[in-house]
Coordinates of C-alpha atoms in Angstrom, one line a residue:
X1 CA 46.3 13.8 -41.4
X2 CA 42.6 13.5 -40.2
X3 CA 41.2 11.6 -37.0
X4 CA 39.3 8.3 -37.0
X5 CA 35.9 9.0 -36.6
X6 CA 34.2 8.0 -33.5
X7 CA 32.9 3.7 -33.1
X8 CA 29.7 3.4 -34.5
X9 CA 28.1 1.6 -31.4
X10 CA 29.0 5.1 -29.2
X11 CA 27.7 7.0 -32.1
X12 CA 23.9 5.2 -31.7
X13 CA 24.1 4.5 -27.7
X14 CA 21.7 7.0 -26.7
X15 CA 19.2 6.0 -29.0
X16 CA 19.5 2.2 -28.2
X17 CA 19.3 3.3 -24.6
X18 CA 15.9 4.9 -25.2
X19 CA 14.4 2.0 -26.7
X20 CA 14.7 3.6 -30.4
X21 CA 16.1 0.4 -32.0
X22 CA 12.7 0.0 -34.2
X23 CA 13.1 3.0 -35.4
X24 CA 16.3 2.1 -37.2
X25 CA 14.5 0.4 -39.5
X26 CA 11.9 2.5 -41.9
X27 CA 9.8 -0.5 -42.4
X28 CA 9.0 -1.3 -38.8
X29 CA 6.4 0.8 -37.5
X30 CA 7.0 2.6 -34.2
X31 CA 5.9 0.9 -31.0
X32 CA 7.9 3.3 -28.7
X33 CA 6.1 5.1 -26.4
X34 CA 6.5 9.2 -26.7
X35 CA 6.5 10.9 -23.4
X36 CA 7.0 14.5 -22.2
X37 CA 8.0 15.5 -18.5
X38 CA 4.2 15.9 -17.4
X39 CA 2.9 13.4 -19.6
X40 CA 5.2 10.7 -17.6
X41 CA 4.0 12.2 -14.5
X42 CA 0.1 11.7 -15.6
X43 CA 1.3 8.1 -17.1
X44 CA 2.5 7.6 -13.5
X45 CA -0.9 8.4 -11.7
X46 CA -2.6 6.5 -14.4
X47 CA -0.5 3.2 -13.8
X48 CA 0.9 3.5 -10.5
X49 CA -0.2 0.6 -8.0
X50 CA 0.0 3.2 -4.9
X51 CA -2.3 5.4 -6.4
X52 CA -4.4 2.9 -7.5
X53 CA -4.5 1.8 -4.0
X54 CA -5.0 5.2 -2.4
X55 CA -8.4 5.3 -5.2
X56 CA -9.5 2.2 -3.9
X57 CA -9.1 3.1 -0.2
X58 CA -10.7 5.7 -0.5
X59 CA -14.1 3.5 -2.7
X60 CA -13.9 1.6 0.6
X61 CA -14.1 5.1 3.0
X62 CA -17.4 5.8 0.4
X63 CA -18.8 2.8 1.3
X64 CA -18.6 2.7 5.0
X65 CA -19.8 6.2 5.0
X66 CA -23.0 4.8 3.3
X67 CA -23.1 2.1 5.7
X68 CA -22.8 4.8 8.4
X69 CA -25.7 6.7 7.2
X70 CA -27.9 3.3 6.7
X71 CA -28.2 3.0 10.7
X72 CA -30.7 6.6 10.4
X73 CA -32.8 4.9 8.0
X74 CA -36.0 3.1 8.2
X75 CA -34.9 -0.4 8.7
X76 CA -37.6 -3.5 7.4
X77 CA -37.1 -7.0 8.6
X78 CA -39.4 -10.7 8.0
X79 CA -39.1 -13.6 10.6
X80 CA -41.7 -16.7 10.4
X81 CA -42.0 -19.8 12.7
X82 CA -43.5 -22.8 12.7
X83 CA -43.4 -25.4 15.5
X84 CA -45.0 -28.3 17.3
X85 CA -44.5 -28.3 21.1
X86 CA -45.3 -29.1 24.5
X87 CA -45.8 -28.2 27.9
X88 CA -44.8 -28.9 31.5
X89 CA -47.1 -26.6 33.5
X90 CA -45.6 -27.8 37.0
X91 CA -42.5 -26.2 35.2
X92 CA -44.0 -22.4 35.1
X93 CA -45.5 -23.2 39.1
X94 CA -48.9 -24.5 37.7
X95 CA -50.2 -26.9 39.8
X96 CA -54.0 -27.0 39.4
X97 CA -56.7 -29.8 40.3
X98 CA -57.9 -31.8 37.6
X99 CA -55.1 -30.0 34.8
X100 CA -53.1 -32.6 33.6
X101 CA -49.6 -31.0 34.4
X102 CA -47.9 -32.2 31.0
X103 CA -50.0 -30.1 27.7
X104 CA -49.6 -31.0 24.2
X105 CA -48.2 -31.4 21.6
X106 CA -49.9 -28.1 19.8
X107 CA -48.6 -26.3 17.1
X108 CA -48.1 -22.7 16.7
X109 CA -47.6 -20.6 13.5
X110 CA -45.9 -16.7 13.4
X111 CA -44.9 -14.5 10.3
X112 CA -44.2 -11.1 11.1
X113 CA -42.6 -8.2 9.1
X114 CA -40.7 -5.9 11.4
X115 CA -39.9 -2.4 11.4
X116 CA -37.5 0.2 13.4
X117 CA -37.1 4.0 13.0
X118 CA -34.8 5.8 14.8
X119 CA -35.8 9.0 16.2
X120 CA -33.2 10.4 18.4
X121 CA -29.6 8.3 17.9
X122 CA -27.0 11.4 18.0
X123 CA -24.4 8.2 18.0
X124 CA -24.9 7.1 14.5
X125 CA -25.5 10.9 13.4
X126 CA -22.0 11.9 14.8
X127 CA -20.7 8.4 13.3
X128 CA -22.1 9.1 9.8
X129 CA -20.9 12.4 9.7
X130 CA -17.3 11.2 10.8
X131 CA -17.4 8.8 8.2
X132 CA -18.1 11.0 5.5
X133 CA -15.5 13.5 6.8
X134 CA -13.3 10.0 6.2
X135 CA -14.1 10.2 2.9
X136 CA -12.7 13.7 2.3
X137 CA -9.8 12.7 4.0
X138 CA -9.0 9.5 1.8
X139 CA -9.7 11.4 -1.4
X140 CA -7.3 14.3 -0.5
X141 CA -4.9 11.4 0.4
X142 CA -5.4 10.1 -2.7
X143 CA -4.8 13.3 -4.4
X144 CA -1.6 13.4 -2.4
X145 CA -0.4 10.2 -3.0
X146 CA -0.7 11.0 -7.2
X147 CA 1.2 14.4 -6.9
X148 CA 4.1 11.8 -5.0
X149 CA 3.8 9.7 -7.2
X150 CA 3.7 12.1 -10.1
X151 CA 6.9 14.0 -8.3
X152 CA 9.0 10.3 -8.3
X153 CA 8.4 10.2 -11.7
X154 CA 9.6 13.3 -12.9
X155 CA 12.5 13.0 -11.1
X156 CA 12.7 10.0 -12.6
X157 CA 12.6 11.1 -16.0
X158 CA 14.7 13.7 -15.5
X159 CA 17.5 11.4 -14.3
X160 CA 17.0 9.7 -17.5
X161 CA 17.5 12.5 -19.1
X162 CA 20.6 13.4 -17.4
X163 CA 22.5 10.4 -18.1
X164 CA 21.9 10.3 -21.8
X165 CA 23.3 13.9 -21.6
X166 CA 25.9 12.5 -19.7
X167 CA 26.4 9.5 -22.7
X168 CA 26.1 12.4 -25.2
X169 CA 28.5 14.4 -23.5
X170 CA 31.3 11.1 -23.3
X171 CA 30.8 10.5 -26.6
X172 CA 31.9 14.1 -27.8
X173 CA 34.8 13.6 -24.9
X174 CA 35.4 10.0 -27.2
X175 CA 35.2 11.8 -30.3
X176 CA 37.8 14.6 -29.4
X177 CA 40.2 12.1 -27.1
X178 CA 40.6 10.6 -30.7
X179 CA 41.4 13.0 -32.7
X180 CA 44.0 14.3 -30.3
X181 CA 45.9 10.8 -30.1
X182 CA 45.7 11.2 -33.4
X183 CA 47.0 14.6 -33.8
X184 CA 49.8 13.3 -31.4
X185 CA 50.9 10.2 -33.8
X186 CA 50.6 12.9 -36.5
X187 CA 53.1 15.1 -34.4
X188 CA 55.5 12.3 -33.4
X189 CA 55.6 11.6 -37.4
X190 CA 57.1 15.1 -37.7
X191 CA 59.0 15.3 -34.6
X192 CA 57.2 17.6 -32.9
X193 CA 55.9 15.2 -30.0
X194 CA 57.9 12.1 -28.0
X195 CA 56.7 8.8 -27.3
X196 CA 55.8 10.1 -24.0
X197 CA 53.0 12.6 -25.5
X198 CA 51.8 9.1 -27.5
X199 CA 51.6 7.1 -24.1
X200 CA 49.9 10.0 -22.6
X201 CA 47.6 10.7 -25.4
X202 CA 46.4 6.8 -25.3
X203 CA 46.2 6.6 -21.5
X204 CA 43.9 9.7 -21.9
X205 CA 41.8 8.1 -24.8
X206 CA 41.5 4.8 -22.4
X207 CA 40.1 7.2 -19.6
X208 CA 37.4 8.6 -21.9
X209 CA 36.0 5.5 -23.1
X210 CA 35.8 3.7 -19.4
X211 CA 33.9 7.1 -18.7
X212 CA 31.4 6.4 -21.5
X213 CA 30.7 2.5 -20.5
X214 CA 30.3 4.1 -17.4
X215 CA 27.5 6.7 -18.4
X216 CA 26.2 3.9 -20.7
X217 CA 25.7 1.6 -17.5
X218 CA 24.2 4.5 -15.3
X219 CA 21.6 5.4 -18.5
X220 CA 20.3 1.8 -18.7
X221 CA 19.8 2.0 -14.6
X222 CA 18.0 5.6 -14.8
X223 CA 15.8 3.9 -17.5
X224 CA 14.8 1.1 -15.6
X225 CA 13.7 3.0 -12.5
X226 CA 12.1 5.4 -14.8
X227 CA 9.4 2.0 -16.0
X228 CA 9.2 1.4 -12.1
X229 CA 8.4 4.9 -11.5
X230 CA 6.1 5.2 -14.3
X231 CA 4.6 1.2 -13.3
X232 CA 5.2 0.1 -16.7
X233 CA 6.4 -3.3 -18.1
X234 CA 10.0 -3.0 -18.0
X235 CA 10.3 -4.4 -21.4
X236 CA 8.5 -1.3 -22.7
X237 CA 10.6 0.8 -25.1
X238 CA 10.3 4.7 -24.0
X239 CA 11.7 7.9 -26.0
X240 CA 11.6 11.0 -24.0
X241 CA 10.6 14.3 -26.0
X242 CA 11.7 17.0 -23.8
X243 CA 15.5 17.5 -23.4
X244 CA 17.5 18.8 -20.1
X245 CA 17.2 22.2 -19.9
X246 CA 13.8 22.8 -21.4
X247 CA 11.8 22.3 -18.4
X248 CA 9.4 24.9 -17.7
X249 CA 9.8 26.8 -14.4
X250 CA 8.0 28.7 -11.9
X251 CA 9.9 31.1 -9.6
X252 CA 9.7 31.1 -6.0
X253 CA 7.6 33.7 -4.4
X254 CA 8.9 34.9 -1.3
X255 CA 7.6 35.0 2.4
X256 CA 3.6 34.4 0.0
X257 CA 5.0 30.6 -1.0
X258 CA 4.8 29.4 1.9
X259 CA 1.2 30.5 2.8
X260 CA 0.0 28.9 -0.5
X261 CA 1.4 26.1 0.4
X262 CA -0.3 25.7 3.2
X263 CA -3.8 25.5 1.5
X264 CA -2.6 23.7 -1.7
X265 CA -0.6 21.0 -0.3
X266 CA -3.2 18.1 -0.3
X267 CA -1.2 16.3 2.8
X268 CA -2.2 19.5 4.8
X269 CA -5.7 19.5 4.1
X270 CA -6.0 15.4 4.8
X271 CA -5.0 16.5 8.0
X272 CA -7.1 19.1 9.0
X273 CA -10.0 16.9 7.6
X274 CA -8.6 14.4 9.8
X275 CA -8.7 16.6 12.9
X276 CA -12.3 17.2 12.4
X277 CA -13.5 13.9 12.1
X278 CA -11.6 12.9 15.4
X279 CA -13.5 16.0 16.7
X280 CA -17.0 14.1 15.5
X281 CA -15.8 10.9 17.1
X282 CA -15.1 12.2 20.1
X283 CA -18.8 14.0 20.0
X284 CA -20.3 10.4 18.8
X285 CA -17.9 8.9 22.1
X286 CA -19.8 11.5 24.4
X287 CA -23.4 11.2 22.7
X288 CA -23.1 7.4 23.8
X289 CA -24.4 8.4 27.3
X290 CA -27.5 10.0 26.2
X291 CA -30.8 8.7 25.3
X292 CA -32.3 7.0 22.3
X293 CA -36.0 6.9 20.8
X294 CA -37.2 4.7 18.0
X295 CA -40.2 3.6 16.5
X296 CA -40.7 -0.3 16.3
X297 CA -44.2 -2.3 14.7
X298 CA -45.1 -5.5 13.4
X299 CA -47.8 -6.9 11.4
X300 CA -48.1 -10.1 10.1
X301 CA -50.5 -13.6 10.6
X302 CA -50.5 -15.5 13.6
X303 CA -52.2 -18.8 14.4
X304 CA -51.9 -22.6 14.7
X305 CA -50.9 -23.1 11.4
X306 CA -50.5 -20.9 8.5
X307 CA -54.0 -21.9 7.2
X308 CA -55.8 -22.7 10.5
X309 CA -56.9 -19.8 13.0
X310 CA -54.8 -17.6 10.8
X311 CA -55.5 -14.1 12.0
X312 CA -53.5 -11.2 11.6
X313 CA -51.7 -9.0 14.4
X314 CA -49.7 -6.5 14.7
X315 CA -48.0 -3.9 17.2
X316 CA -46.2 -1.0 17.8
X317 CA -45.0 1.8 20.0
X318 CA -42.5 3.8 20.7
X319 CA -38.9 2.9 22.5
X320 CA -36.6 4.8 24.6
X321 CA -33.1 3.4 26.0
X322 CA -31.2 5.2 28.4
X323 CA -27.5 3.8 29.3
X324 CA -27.1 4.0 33.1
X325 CA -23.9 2.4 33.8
X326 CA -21.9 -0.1 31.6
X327 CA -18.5 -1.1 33.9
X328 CA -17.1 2.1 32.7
X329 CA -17.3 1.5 28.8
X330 CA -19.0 5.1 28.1
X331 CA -15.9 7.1 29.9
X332 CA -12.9 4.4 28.4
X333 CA -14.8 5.4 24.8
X334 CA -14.6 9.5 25.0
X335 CA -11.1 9.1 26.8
X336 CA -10.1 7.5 23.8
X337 CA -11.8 9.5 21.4
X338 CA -10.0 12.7 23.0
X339 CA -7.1 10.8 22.9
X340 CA -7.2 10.4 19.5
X341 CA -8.3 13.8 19.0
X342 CA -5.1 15.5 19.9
X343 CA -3.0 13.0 18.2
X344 CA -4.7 14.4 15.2
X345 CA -4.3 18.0 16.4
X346 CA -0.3 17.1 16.8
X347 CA -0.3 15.5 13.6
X348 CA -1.3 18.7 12.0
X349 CA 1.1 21.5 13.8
X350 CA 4.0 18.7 12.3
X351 CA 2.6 18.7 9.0
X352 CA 2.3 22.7 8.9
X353 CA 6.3 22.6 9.9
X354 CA 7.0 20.2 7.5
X355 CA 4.9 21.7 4.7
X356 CA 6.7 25.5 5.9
X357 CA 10.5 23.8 6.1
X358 CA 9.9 21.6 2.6
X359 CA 9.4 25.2 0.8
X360 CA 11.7 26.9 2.1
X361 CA 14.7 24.0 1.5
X362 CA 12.9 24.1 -2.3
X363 CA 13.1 27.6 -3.1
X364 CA 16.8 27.6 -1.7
X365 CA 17.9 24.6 -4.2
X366 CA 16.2 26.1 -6.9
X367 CA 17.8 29.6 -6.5
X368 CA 21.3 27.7 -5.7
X369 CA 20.5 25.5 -9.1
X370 CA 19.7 28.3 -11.3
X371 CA 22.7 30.1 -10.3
X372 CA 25.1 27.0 -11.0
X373 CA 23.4 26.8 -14.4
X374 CA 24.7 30.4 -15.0
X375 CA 28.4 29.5 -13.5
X376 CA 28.6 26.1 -15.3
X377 CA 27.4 27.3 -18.6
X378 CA 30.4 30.1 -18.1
X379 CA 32.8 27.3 -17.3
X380 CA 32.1 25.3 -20.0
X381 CA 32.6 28.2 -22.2
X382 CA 36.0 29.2 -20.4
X383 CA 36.9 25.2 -20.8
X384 CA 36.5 25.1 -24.9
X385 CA 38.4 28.3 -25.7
X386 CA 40.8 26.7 -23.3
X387 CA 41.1 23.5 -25.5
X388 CA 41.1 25.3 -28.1
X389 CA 44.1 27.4 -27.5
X390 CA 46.1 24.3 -25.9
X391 CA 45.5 22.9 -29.4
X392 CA 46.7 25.5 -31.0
X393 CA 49.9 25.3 -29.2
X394 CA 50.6 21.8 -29.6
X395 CA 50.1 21.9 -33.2
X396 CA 52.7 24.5 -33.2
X397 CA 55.3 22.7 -31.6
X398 CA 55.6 25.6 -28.7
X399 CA 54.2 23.3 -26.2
X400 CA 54.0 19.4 -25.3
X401 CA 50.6 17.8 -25.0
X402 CA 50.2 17.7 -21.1
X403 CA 49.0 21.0 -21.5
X404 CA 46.7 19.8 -24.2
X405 CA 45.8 16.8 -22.0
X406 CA 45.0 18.9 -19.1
X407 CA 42.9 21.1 -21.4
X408 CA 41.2 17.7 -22.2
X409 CA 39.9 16.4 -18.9
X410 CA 39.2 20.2 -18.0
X411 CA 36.5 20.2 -20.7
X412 CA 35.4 16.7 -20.2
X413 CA 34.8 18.0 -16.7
X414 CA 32.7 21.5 -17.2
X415 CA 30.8 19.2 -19.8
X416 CA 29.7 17.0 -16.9
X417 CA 28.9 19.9 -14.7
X418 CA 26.7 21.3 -17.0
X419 CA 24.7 18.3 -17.4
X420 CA 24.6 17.8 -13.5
X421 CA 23.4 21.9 -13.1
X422 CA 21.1 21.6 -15.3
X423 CA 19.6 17.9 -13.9
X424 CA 19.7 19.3 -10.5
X425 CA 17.7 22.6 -11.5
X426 CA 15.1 20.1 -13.3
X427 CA 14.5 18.1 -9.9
X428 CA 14.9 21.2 -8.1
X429 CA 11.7 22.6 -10.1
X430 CA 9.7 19.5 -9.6
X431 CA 10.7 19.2 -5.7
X432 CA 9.4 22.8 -5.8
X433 CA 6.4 22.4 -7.7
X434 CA 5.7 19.4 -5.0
X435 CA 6.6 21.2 -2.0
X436 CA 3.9 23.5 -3.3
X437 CA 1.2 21.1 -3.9
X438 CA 1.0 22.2 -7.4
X439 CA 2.4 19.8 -9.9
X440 CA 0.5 19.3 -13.1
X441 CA 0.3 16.7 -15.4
X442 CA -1.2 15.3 -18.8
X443 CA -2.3 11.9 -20.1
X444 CA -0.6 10.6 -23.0
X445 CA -1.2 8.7 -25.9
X446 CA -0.5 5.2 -25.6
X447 CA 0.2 1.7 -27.7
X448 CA -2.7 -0.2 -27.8
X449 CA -0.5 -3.1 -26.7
X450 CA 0.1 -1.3 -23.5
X451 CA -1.4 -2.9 -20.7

């Protein structure tokens, strides 16, 4: 006698999990949205709020780089009076014979456009020059903030990916717990099996299918972190192209890793742009204490009012300011500058060790992970002619179905292990490729409905 074929609802899970339900139906067009491993990771950069964030940080860093720069230009200003006043002269120590000691009222007119140069400020030319360095620094965090970002994601996806292996795999354990409960009954029928082999046979089957709901729950929570990785509307159905196993990998490459690393990893560089703008400050902290020399001149029609005595002045010179003491200000600035200076400089050794130790823990998982693949994929193979033989057996009354039971959850196990090797050498190759600095991405085609 045959087995009962396996419930239709396990047999279409994973593609109800994936958000394939529209493409049940040959008359509804496909809405889905198709994604590879890198193509999730660029639809992550794209639609992430952190990176979109770390772009607009560093728009503002552009712009107060340009504002830094404006103090060294030519600055052009207009100011124009008007008013109608008087006089005590006794109040400015006038006291004359025959003056009358209160004047007025009398009007007075000004308009004068003003302009200032700066000659020597090596202030605002150490402070322009920090803030452009700022700018570098917020576009490598940027850049570092998309390859996280990018990194989440594909580990993301590839959890996904795992747990519909993982429903895949319970299904198959469904499929073959059910045919072996069968095969019992069938056995029992011909007295070749008790009512104990029944029981356990059932209590087996009953196992299995907890197991699926289980993966089915853990699949529908991998997909939803998935849409928060990738910042997409949750409701947005998603069908992942590439399969576990399939992801393409770079090998490690010895003691010469971590020295790429160390000029890849867009962290690294942030902070050694960082140190050198602290550098500038604390040069721009110093040049506060030494001179300044502008130009300054204005022009413009002076008189009682703008059409009576109107004539037209002017002036300008040259300026020079020279701080002598300010209650200590100058020294409190640079000892705050230097300050900040080698927090910038400790900063950096920390993120060299981190950058060195994040390789090194990277190329040891994925060495570890491919050789689990190896030993798992051997296991599984061990597991199935196992089940096979234990089947074998039972059918031919020479042994009870413990063994074949055993055989079972022996298989249902190497099946799992596989799936977990080969999701941990996926993430493995991502957390290497980010421990690197060198994860790569593509952007994807998109519904038009997509926000």
């Amino acid at each position: 006698m045959g087995y009962n074929p396996p419930r239709t609802v396990w047999a279409g899970a994973a593609l109800l999990l994936l958000g394939s339900t529209a493409a049940l139906a040959q008359d509804t067009p496909d809405t889905r949205l198709h994604l590879t491993l890198r193509q999730a990771m660029g639809m992550a950069v794209t639609h992430h709020v952190q990176v979109q964030l770390a772009l607009e940080q560093a728009q503002e860093a552009t712009a107060r780089a340009e504002e830094a720069r404006a103090a060294l230009r030519p600055a052009v200003g207009f100011n124009s009076y008007q008013m109608r006043q008087t006089q005590n002269l006794r109040a400015m120590g006038l006291a004359l014979p025959g003056f009358p000691t209160l004047i007025g009222p009398f009007n007075t007119f000004d308009a004068r456009v003003q302009f200032t140069q700066q000659i020597l400020d090596l202030v605002h030319v150490h402070e322009a020059s920090s803030a452009q360095t700022g700018v570098e620094v917020a576009r490598l965090e940027a850049t570092a903030r998309a390859q996280q970002i990018a990194g989440a994601a594909g580990l993301a996806y590839l959890a996904v990916q795992q747990t519909v292996e993982s429903v895949e795999a319970a299904q198959a354990n469904e499929t073959l717990s059910q045919h072996l409960l069968q095969l019992t009954r069938d056995q029992l029928k011909s007295g070749l099996a008790t009512g104990v082999d029944e029981v356990r046979a059932a209590a087996s089957e009953a196992q299995v299918a907890y197991q699926l709901q289980q993966a089915l729950g853990a699949a529908k929570d991998a997909m939803t972190r998935l849409h928060r990785a990738l910042g997409l509307p949750l409701d947005l159905p998603i069908e992942l192209t590439d399969t576990l196993g399939i992801i393409p990998a770079s090998s490690p490459d010895g003691g010469d890793a971590v020295d790429r690393a160390l000029q890849q990893r867009p962290e690294l560089q942030a902070l050694e742009k960082t140190l050198e703008q602290r550098v500038t400050e604390k040069e721009a902290a110093v040049a506060a204490s030494y001179p300044t020399i502008g130009l300054i001149g204005a022009i413009g029609p002076s008189g009682v009012l703008p059409t009576q005595y109107d004539y037209r002045t002017y002036s300008y010179g040259i300026q020079m300011s020279v701080p002598l003491y300010q209650g200590g200000a100058l020294v409190a600035r640079q000892d705050q500058a230097e300050s900040r200076r080698r927090q910038a400089e400790l900063s950096l050794k920390d993120g060299r060790h981190q950058v060195e130790e994040d390789v090194r823990l990277a190329e040891d998982s994925l060495n570890t992970s491919r050789a689990q693949v190896k030993a798992a994929q051997l296991r599984l193979d061990l597991a199935q002619r196992l089940m096979q033989q234990a089947q074998d057996r039972f059918v031919s009354g020479v042994a009870d179905n413990l063994e074949l039971v055993d055989a079972q959850a022996g298989l249902a196990q190497a099946r799992s292990d596989q799936i977990g090797a080969l999701g941990s050498l996926g993430m493995a190759q991502v957390n290497y490729d980010l421990a690197m600095g060198q994860i790569t991405y593509e952007t994807p085609s998109q519904p038009e409905s997509l926000p």
